[in-house]
């Protein structure tokens, strides 16, 4: 990270879900600060701590709103000796539910993950169009807050927008601040043009025209970037698209489209793995697993994570390889996701049902095939990642999948990664894993058996290959590469202004 470059810069990060949430404690006497969930939070917090920047996000609940008012729109984190600041955007509950619960999730999320059942859905009815109006409104609130921060900044502001919830924000900011440095990173897959066109025509155009006002637009991998370039060419035919460099010229502005494979802060993660809380959780893991081999997975209960097929594969594994019964334990730490949306609630219920079915089918008096843990306990997750024999990461499709990288770095048990070809990290980690088709439960079952039977030398080779790949693309590189490209934009501007000045002198 170029510290000299950042000295006179002010970093403004924005995303729907912020780095912290404030909630009443158990006694309801005091307000408790809880670290936010998700890959964006883990990826951006170390950077904001170093730059003492501001994170703009949606207020989730009245406590967030209260803290925002108490600190006049800039909540210090932590409250004493702050490392960075949070600015909460408050919107009416029904508007936010339309924005997030009906448009961003599930509509945009499902389109980006190619998960709609196209003969039946999505349907652009009145409800969808009303949700779009809410999406536009919330984006305008983000743009207002960020524009105000830009105006007040005594330094050169750099706005770093995160993800698909705020696709319409950059164009609104650009109207107020034509020269502001602005980037946006899309943390989920970008679909093919045919899938993106499931959105109504005007929504397609407005989203693409807005994100193209960024100076830098980032995706995890080349496949998602290529999908975006093809989508722009098909929907905005007047755009000049360079498929080699990734540069797009549209309406007189250049957007540099690039890939930045997101990763983890290796040193911080390894240090956390050795703290006293994690060590105490290691004893809890030993009690849960006993003398069994450990198959582990940790996820949000999101449809894209393919959790049910993972359990179906484990069921088949126990059926095909009965010699493993009583000798292996499947531990799953799963956090409920988007329970305000019916299809997600149903999926979470179905997960509980299949776990119960498998346990009833195979359990003995002294052995439970699956231990299902449904609570947020990051130290327990770290302890399990250190201990696993097999880590199952089998998403249908996802942006990157940080779990596969965290597990490979933390594991101290010569564990084997069983990895879906649909994971964003597949291209990076495929030589350090047993790779599976996420839809093929028989292949997954056979891969679990293969991983458990693998000799120590083969397991060590896989794990070392995965660690080497992660080391080449750590979290610092993810941030540094984006800043390098932003710095290049500044340099290009200076060159253009210099040339314009010389031309003016010659004319005089």
Coordinates of C-alpha atoms in Angstrom, one line a residue:
X1 CA 0.0 0.0 0.0
X2 CA 1.5 3.3 -1.1
X3 CA 1.5 5.4 2.2
X4 CA 2.9 8.4 0.4
X5 CA 0.1 8.5 -2.1
X6 CA -2.5 8.3 0.6
X7 CA -1.1 11.1 2.8
X8 CA -3.2 13.9 1.2
X9 CA -6.2 11.6 0.4
X10 CA -9.5 11.1 2.2
X11 CA -11.0 7.6 1.8
X12 CA -14.8 7.3 1.7
X13 CA -16.1 3.7 1.5
X14 CA -19.8 3.0 0.9
X15 CA -21.9 -0.2 1.0
X16 CA -25.4 -1.2 2.0
X17 CA -24.1 -3.4 4.9
X18 CA -21.7 -1.6 7.1
X19 CA -18.7 -2.6 9.3
X20 CA -20.6 -2.4 12.6
X21 CA -24.2 -2.6 13.9
X22 CA -25.4 -1.1 17.2
X23 CA -27.8 -3.1 19.3
X24 CA -29.1 -3.0 22.9
X25 CA -27.2 -5.3 25.2
X26 CA -29.0 -8.1 27.1
X27 CA -30.1 -5.8 29.9
X28 CA -31.2 -3.1 27.4
X29 CA -29.3 -0.6 29.5
X30 CA -26.5 0.1 27.1
X31 CA -25.8 0.0 23.4
X32 CA -23.5 -2.8 22.2
X33 CA -21.2 -2.5 19.1
X34 CA -21.3 -5.7 17.0
X35 CA -18.9 -6.2 14.0
X36 CA -20.8 -6.6 10.8
X37 CA -20.8 -9.9 8.8
X38 CA -19.7 -10.6 5.3
X39 CA -16.6 -10.6 3.1
X40 CA -16.8 -6.8 2.4
X41 CA -16.4 -6.0 6.0
X42 CA -13.4 -8.3 6.6
X43 CA -11.8 -7.0 3.4
X44 CA -12.2 -3.2 3.9
X45 CA -11.8 -2.8 7.7
X46 CA -7.9 -3.2 7.7
X47 CA -7.6 -0.6 4.9
X48 CA -9.9 1.9 6.7
X49 CA -8.1 1.4 10.0
X50 CA -4.8 2.4 8.2
X51 CA -6.3 5.4 6.5
X52 CA -8.8 6.6 9.2
X53 CA -11.4 6.9 6.5
X54 CA -15.2 7.1 6.6
X55 CA -17.6 4.2 5.8
X56 CA -21.1 5.2 4.6
X57 CA -23.8 2.4 5.1
X58 CA -27.4 1.8 5.8
X59 CA -28.7 2.1 9.3
X60 CA -30.0 -1.2 10.5
X61 CA -32.4 -0.5 13.4
X62 CA -33.0 2.4 15.6
X63 CA -29.7 2.1 17.5
X64 CA -27.7 2.8 14.4
X65 CA -29.9 5.9 13.8
X66 CA -29.5 7.0 17.4
X67 CA -25.7 6.7 17.3
X68 CA -25.6 8.6 14.0
X69 CA -27.5 11.5 15.5
X70 CA -25.5 11.4 18.7
X71 CA -22.2 11.8 16.9
X72 CA -23.6 14.2 14.2
X73 CA -23.2 11.7 11.3
X74 CA -19.7 10.5 12.0
X75 CA -19.7 7.7 14.5
X76 CA -16.1 6.9 15.8
X77 CA -15.1 3.2 15.7
X78 CA -14.2 2.3 18.3
X79 CA -15.9 5.1 20.3
X80 CA -12.6 5.7 22.2
X81 CA -9.4 6.1 20.2
X82 CA -11.2 5.8 16.9
X83 CA -9.6 4.1 13.9
X84 CA -12.2 5.1 11.4
X85 CA -15.7 6.5 11.2
X86 CA -19.2 5.3 10.2
X87 CA -21.9 7.4 8.7
X88 CA -25.4 5.7 8.7
X89 CA -28.1 6.4 6.0
X90 CA -31.6 6.2 7.6
X91 CA -34.6 5.4 5.3
X92 CA -38.2 4.6 6.1
X93 CA -38.7 0.9 6.9
X94 CA -41.0 0.2 4.0
X95 CA -38.7 2.0 1.5
X96 CA -35.7 0.1 2.8
X97 CA -37.6 -3.3 2.6
X98 CA -38.5 -2.5 -1.1
X99 CA -34.9 -1.5 -1.9
X100 CA -33.2 -4.4 -0.2
X101 CA -35.8 -7.1 0.3
X102 CA -37.5 -6.9 -3.1
X103 CA -35.0 -5.3 -5.6
X104 CA -31.4 -5.8 -4.5
X105 CA -32.2 -9.1 -2.8
X106 CA -33.5 -11.2 -4.3
X107 CA -33.9 -9.7 -7.8
X108 CA -30.4 -8.4 -8.6
X109 CA -28.7 -11.1 -6.5
X110 CA -30.6 -13.9 -8.4
X111 CA -29.8 -12.3 -11.7
X112 CA -26.1 -12.0 -10.9
X113 CA -26.0 -15.6 -9.8
X114 CA -28.0 -16.8 -12.8
X115 CA -30.5 -18.4 -10.4
X116 CA -33.9 -17.4 -11.7
X117 CA -36.3 -20.0 -13.2
X118 CA -36.8 -18.1 -16.4
X119 CA -40.1 -19.7 -17.6
X120 CA -41.7 -18.4 -14.4
X121 CA -39.5 -15.6 -12.9
X122 CA -38.6 -12.8 -12.6
X123 CA -41.8 -11.0 -13.6
X124 CA -41.6 -7.2 -14.1
X125 CA -44.9 -6.4 -12.5
X126 CA -46.0 -3.3 -10.6
X127 CA -44.4 -4.5 -7.4
X128 CA -41.0 -4.8 -9.1
X129 CA -41.3 -1.3 -10.6
X130 CA -42.2 0.1 -7.2
X131 CA -39.2 -1.7 -5.7
X132 CA -37.1 -0.1 -8.4
X133 CA -38.3 3.4 -7.3
X134 CA -37.2 2.6 -3.7
X135 CA -33.9 1.4 -5.0
X136 CA -33.4 4.7 -6.8
X137 CA -34.4 6.6 -3.8
X138 CA -32.0 4.9 -1.4
X139 CA -29.2 5.3 -3.9
X140 CA -30.0 9.0 -4.0
X141 CA -29.6 9.1 -0.2
X142 CA -26.2 7.5 -0.5
X143 CA -25.2 9.9 -3.2
X144 CA -26.3 13.0 -1.1
X145 CA -24.3 11.8 1.9
X146 CA -21.2 11.0 0.0
X147 CA -21.4 14.2 -2.1
X148 CA -21.6 16.2 1.1
X149 CA -18.5 14.4 2.5
X150 CA -16.6 15.2 -0.8
X151 CA -17.6 18.9 -0.5
X152 CA -16.4 19.1 3.1
X153 CA -13.1 17.3 2.5
X154 CA -9.9 19.3 3.0
X155 CA -8.0 16.5 1.2
X156 CA -8.4 14.8 -2.1
X157 CA -11.3 12.4 -1.6
X158 CA -11.3 8.9 -3.1
X159 CA -14.8 7.3 -3.1
X160 CA -14.7 3.5 -3.1
X161 CA -18.2 2.1 -3.7
X162 CA -18.9 -1.5 -2.9
X163 CA -21.3 -3.9 -4.6
X164 CA -24.6 -4.0 -6.4
X165 CA -26.9 -2.3 -3.9
X166 CA -25.6 1.1 -4.9
X167 CA -25.2 0.8 -8.7
X168 CA -27.0 4.1 -9.3
X169 CA -25.0 6.1 -6.8
X170 CA -21.9 6.9 -8.9
X171 CA -23.8 8.7 -11.6
X172 CA -25.5 10.9 -9.0
X173 CA -22.2 11.7 -7.3
X174 CA -20.6 12.5 -10.7
X175 CA -23.3 15.1 -11.4
X176 CA -22.3 17.0 -8.3
X177 CA -18.6 16.4 -8.5
X178 CA -17.4 15.8 -12.1
X179 CA -13.8 15.3 -11.2
X180 CA -14.0 13.2 -8.0
X181 CA -12.0 10.0 -8.1
X182 CA -14.4 7.1 -7.8
X183 CA -14.2 3.3 -8.0
X184 CA -16.7 0.6 -7.6
X185 CA -16.0 -3.1 -6.8
X186 CA -18.6 -5.8 -7.5
X187 CA -18.3 -8.5 -4.9
X188 CA -20.6 -11.0 -6.7
X189 CA -20.5 -12.6 -10.2
X190 CA -21.5 -10.6 -13.1
X191 CA -23.9 -12.5 -15.4
X192 CA -23.9 -13.0 -19.2
X193 CA -25.8 -10.4 -21.3
X194 CA -28.7 -12.8 -21.8
X195 CA -29.2 -13.2 -18.1
X196 CA -28.7 -9.4 -17.3
X197 CA -31.4 -8.7 -19.8
X198 CA -34.0 -10.3 -17.5
X199 CA -34.2 -6.8 -16.1
X200 CA -36.6 -4.3 -17.8
X201 CA -34.8 -2.4 -20.5
X202 CA -34.6 1.0 -18.8
X203 CA -33.2 -0.6 -15.6
X204 CA -30.4 -2.2 -17.7
X205 CA -29.5 1.1 -19.3
X206 CA -29.6 3.1 -16.1
X207 CA -27.5 0.7 -14.1
X208 CA -24.8 0.4 -16.8
X209 CA -24.7 4.1 -17.5
X210 CA -24.2 4.8 -13.8
X211 CA -21.4 2.3 -13.1
X212 CA -19.6 3.5 -16.2
X213 CA -19.2 6.9 -14.6
X214 CA -16.7 5.3 -12.2
X215 CA -13.0 5.8 -13.0
X216 CA -12.3 2.2 -12.0
X217 CA -14.7 -0.7 -12.0
X218 CA -13.5 -3.9 -10.4
X219 CA -14.5 -7.6 -10.6
X220 CA -13.0 -10.7 -8.9
X221 CA -12.0 -12.6 -12.0
X222 CA -11.7 -12.3 -15.8
X223 CA -14.9 -14.3 -16.5
X224 CA -17.1 -11.8 -14.7
X225 CA -15.2 -8.9 -16.3
X226 CA -15.8 -10.4 -19.8
X227 CA -19.5 -10.8 -19.0
X228 CA -19.7 -7.2 -18.1
X229 CA -17.8 -6.0 -21.3
X230 CA -20.1 -8.1 -23.5
X231 CA -23.2 -6.8 -21.6
X232 CA -22.2 -3.2 -22.2
X233 CA -21.5 -3.8 -25.9
X234 CA -24.9 -5.4 -26.4
X235 CA -27.0 -3.0 -24.4
X236 CA -25.1 0.3 -25.0
X237 CA -24.0 -0.1 -28.6
X238 CA -22.5 3.4 -28.7
X239 CA -20.0 2.5 -26.1
X240 CA -16.4 1.9 -27.3
X241 CA -15.3 -1.3 -25.6
X242 CA -11.7 -2.5 -25.6
X243 CA -11.9 -6.2 -24.7
X244 CA -8.1 -6.5 -24.3
X245 CA -7.4 -3.6 -21.9
X246 CA -10.9 -3.5 -20.4
X247 CA -11.3 0.3 -21.1
X248 CA -14.7 1.6 -22.0
X249 CA -15.4 5.0 -23.5
X250 CA -19.0 6.1 -23.1
X251 CA -20.5 9.6 -23.2
X252 CA -17.0 11.2 -23.2
X253 CA -15.8 9.4 -20.1
X254 CA -13.4 6.4 -19.7
X255 CA -14.1 3.7 -17.2
X256 CA -11.2 1.3 -16.6
X257 CA -12.6 -2.2 -16.0
X258 CA -10.2 -4.4 -14.1
X259 CA -9.9 -7.6 -12.1
X260 CA -8.8 -7.7 -8.5
X261 CA -9.2 -11.1 -6.9
X262 CA -10.1 -10.3 -3.3
X263 CA -8.2 -12.1 -0.6
X264 CA -7.4 -12.2 3.2
X265 CA -5.1 -10.4 5.6
X266 CA -2.8 -13.5 6.2
X267 CA -0.8 -12.1 9.1
X268 CA -3.8 -10.8 11.0
X269 CA -5.7 -14.0 10.4
X270 CA -2.8 -16.2 11.6
X271 CA -2.4 -13.9 14.7
X272 CA -6.1 -14.2 15.5
X273 CA -5.8 -18.0 15.2
X274 CA -3.4 -18.0 18.2
X275 CA -5.4 -15.9 20.6
X276 CA -6.8 -17.2 23.9
X277 CA -10.4 -17.2 22.8
X278 CA -9.7 -19.4 19.8
X279 CA -7.6 -21.7 21.9
X280 CA -10.5 -22.2 24.3
X281 CA -12.7 -22.9 21.3
X282 CA -10.3 -25.6 20.2
X283 CA -11.1 -27.5 23.3
X284 CA -14.8 -27.1 22.5
X285 CA -14.1 -28.5 19.0
X286 CA -12.3 -31.5 20.5
X287 CA -15.4 -32.2 22.6
X288 CA -17.7 -32.0 19.5
X289 CA -15.5 -34.1 17.2
X290 CA -13.9 -36.5 19.6
X291 CA -11.8 -39.2 17.8
X292 CA -13.7 -38.7 14.5
X293 CA -12.4 -37.2 11.3
X294 CA -13.8 -33.7 10.8
X295 CA -15.7 -32.6 7.6
X296 CA -16.5 -28.9 8.0
X297 CA -18.4 -26.1 6.2
X298 CA -19.3 -22.6 7.2
X299 CA -21.6 -20.4 5.3
X300 CA -24.6 -18.0 5.3
X301 CA -27.8 -19.9 4.5
X302 CA -27.9 -18.4 1.1
X303 CA -29.3 -20.3 -1.9
X304 CA -26.2 -19.8 -3.9
X305 CA -24.1 -21.7 -1.3
X306 CA -25.6 -25.0 -2.3
X307 CA -25.8 -26.2 1.3
X308 CA -28.6 -28.8 0.8
X309 CA -26.7 -30.6 -2.0
X310 CA -23.7 -30.7 0.3
X311 CA -25.7 -32.6 2.9
X312 CA -27.2 -34.8 0.2
X313 CA -23.7 -35.7 -0.8
X314 CA -22.8 -36.5 2.8
X315 CA -25.9 -38.7 3.0
X316 CA -24.7 -40.6 -0.1
X317 CA -21.2 -40.8 1.3
X318 CA -22.4 -42.5 4.5
X319 CA -24.6 -44.9 2.3
X320 CA -21.8 -45.8 -0.2
X321 CA -19.0 -46.0 2.4
X322 CA -20.6 -47.4 5.5
X323 CA -17.1 -48.0 7.0
X324 CA -17.0 -44.3 7.8
X325 CA -20.1 -44.4 10.0
X326 CA -19.0 -43.5 13.5
X327 CA -15.6 -42.4 12.3
X328 CA -16.4 -39.0 10.7
X329 CA -18.3 -36.0 11.9
X330 CA -19.8 -33.3 9.7
X331 CA -19.8 -29.9 11.6
X332 CA -21.7 -27.0 9.9
X333 CA -21.7 -23.5 11.3
X334 CA -24.5 -21.7 9.4
X335 CA -25.7 -18.2 9.8
X336 CA -29.3 -17.5 8.7
X337 CA -29.4 -15.1 5.8
X338 CA -32.0 -12.7 4.6
X339 CA -34.8 -14.2 6.7
X340 CA -37.1 -11.3 5.7
X341 CA -37.4 -13.0 2.3
X342 CA -39.7 -16.0 2.1
X343 CA -37.6 -18.1 -0.2
X344 CA -34.6 -17.7 2.2
X345 CA -36.7 -18.7 5.2
X346 CA -37.9 -21.8 3.4
X347 CA -34.4 -22.7 2.4
X348 CA -33.2 -22.4 6.0
X349 CA -36.0 -24.6 7.1
X350 CA -35.2 -27.2 4.5
X351 CA -31.5 -27.2 5.7
X352 CA -32.7 -28.0 9.2
X353 CA -35.0 -30.8 7.9
X354 CA -32.3 -32.6 5.9
X355 CA -29.9 -32.4 8.9
X356 CA -32.5 -33.9 11.1
X357 CA -33.3 -36.6 8.5
X358 CA -29.6 -37.7 8.1
X359 CA -29.1 -37.7 11.9
X360 CA -32.2 -39.9 12.4
X361 CA -31.1 -42.2 9.5
X362 CA -27.6 -42.9 10.7
X363 CA -27.2 -41.9 14.3
X364 CA -26.2 -44.3 17.1
X365 CA -26.3 -44.0 20.8
X366 CA -22.8 -42.6 20.8
X367 CA -22.5 -40.9 17.4
X368 CA -24.3 -38.1 15.7
X369 CA -23.4 -37.7 12.0
X370 CA -24.0 -33.9 11.8
X371 CA -23.5 -31.2 14.3
X372 CA -25.4 -28.2 13.1
X373 CA -24.4 -24.9 14.9
X374 CA -26.6 -21.9 14.1
X375 CA -25.0 -18.9 15.8
X376 CA -22.4 -16.2 15.1
X377 CA -19.2 -17.3 16.7
X378 CA -16.1 -16.3 14.7
X379 CA -13.6 -17.7 17.2
X380 CA -15.3 -21.1 16.9
X381 CA -15.2 -20.9 13.1
X382 CA -11.5 -20.2 13.3
X383 CA -10.9 -23.1 15.6
X384 CA -12.8 -25.4 13.3
X385 CA -10.8 -24.2 10.3
X386 CA -7.6 -25.0 12.1
X387 CA -8.9 -28.5 12.9
X388 CA -10.7 -29.8 9.8
X389 CA -9.7 -32.9 7.8
X390 CA -11.9 -31.9 4.9
X391 CA -13.3 -28.4 4.1
X392 CA -16.4 -28.5 1.9
X393 CA -16.8 -25.4 -0.3
X394 CA -19.4 -26.2 -2.9
X395 CA -21.3 -23.0 -4.0
X396 CA -23.3 -23.0 -7.2
X397 CA -21.7 -19.7 -8.0
X398 CA -20.2 -17.0 -5.9
X399 CA -18.0 -13.9 -6.2
X400 CA -14.8 -15.2 -4.6
X401 CA -15.4 -17.3 -1.4
X402 CA -13.1 -16.2 1.3
X403 CA -13.8 -19.3 3.5
X404 CA -11.7 -21.5 1.1
X405 CA -8.8 -19.0 1.5
X406 CA -9.1 -18.6 5.3
X407 CA -9.3 -22.4 5.8
X408 CA -6.2 -23.1 3.6
X409 CA -4.2 -20.5 5.6
X410 CA -5.4 -21.5 9.1
X411 CA -5.5 -25.3 8.9
X412 CA -3.0 -27.1 11.0
X413 CA -4.2 -30.6 10.4
X414 CA -3.1 -31.2 6.8
X415 CA -6.7 -30.7 5.7
X416 CA -8.0 -31.1 2.2
X417 CA -10.2 -28.5 0.4
X418 CA -13.1 -29.9 -1.7
X419 CA -13.9 -27.0 -4.0
X420 CA -16.7 -26.2 -6.4
X421 CA -15.8 -25.1 -9.9
X422 CA -18.5 -22.4 -9.3
X423 CA -16.5 -20.7 -6.6
X424 CA -14.8 -17.5 -7.6
X425 CA -11.6 -18.7 -6.1
X426 CA -11.6 -21.8 -8.2
X427 CA -9.1 -20.4 -10.8
X428 CA -6.7 -19.5 -8.0
X429 CA -7.0 -22.6 -5.8
X430 CA -7.8 -25.4 -8.3
X431 CA -4.3 -26.8 -8.0
X432 CA -4.6 -26.9 -4.3
X433 CA -7.9 -28.7 -4.0
X434 CA -10.1 -31.6 -5.1
X435 CA -12.5 -29.9 -7.5
X436 CA -16.1 -30.9 -8.0
X437 CA -19.1 -30.0 -10.1
X438 CA -21.5 -28.3 -7.6
X439 CA -24.5 -30.1 -9.0
X440 CA -23.0 -33.6 -8.9
X441 CA -23.7 -35.0 -5.5
X442 CA -22.2 -38.4 -6.4
X443 CA -18.9 -36.8 -7.4
X444 CA -19.0 -34.8 -4.2
X445 CA -19.6 -37.9 -2.1
X446 CA -16.7 -39.7 -3.8
X447 CA -14.5 -36.7 -3.3
X448 CA -15.2 -36.7 0.5
X449 CA -14.0 -40.3 0.6
X450 CA -11.0 -39.5 -1.6
X451 CA -10.0 -36.6 0.7
X452 CA -10.3 -38.7 3.8
X453 CA -8.2 -41.5 2.4
X454 CA -5.5 -39.3 0.9
X455 CA -1.9 -39.9 2.1
X456 CA -0.1 -37.3 4.1
X457 CA 2.3 -36.3 1.3
X458 CA -0.5 -35.7 -1.2
X459 CA -2.5 -33.7 1.3
X460 CA 0.5 -31.6 2.2
X461 CA 1.2 -30.9 -1.5
X462 CA -2.4 -29.7 -2.1
X463 CA -2.4 -27.5 1.1
X464 CA 1.0 -25.9 0.3
X465 CA -0.1 -25.2 -3.3
X466 CA -3.2 -23.4 -2.0
X467 CA -1.2 -21.4 0.5
X468 CA 1.2 -20.3 -2.2
X469 CA -1.6 -19.1 -4.4
X470 CA -3.2 -17.1 -1.6
X471 CA 0.2 -15.6 -0.7
X472 CA 0.6 -14.3 -4.2
X473 CA -2.7 -12.4 -4.0
X474 CA -3.2 -11.3 -0.4
X475 CA -5.6 -8.6 0.9
X476 CA -2.9 -5.9 0.7
X477 CA -2.4 -6.6 -3.0
X478 CA -6.2 -6.4 -3.6
X479 CA -6.3 -2.9 -2.1
X480 CA -2.9 -1.8 -3.5
X481 CA -3.8 -2.7 -7.1
X482 CA -6.9 -0.6 -6.9
X483 CA -5.1 2.3 -5.5
X484 CA -2.4 1.9 -8.2
X485 CA -5.0 2.2 -10.9
X486 CA -6.6 5.2 -9.2
X487 CA -3.1 6.8 -9.0
X488 CA -2.7 6.2 -12.7
X489 CA -6.0 8.0 -13.4
X490 CA -4.6 11.0 -11.4
X491 CA -1.4 10.9 -13.4
X492 CA -3.3 10.7 -16.7
X493 CA -5.3 13.8 -15.7
X494 CA -2.2 15.7 -14.9
X495 CA -0.7 14.8 -18.2
X496 CA -3.8 15.9 -20.1
X497 CA -3.9 19.2 -18.2
X498 CA -0.2 19.8 -18.8
X499 CA -0.7 19.2 -22.6
X500 CA -3.7 21.5 -22.6
X501 CA -1.6 24.2 -20.9
X502 CA 1.2 23.8 -23.4
X503 CA -1.2 24.0 -26.2
X504 CA -2.7 27.2 -24.8
X505 CA 0.7 28.8 -24.5
X506 CA 1.5 27.9 -28.2
X507 CA -1.9 29.4 -29.3
X508 CA -1.1 32.7 -27.4

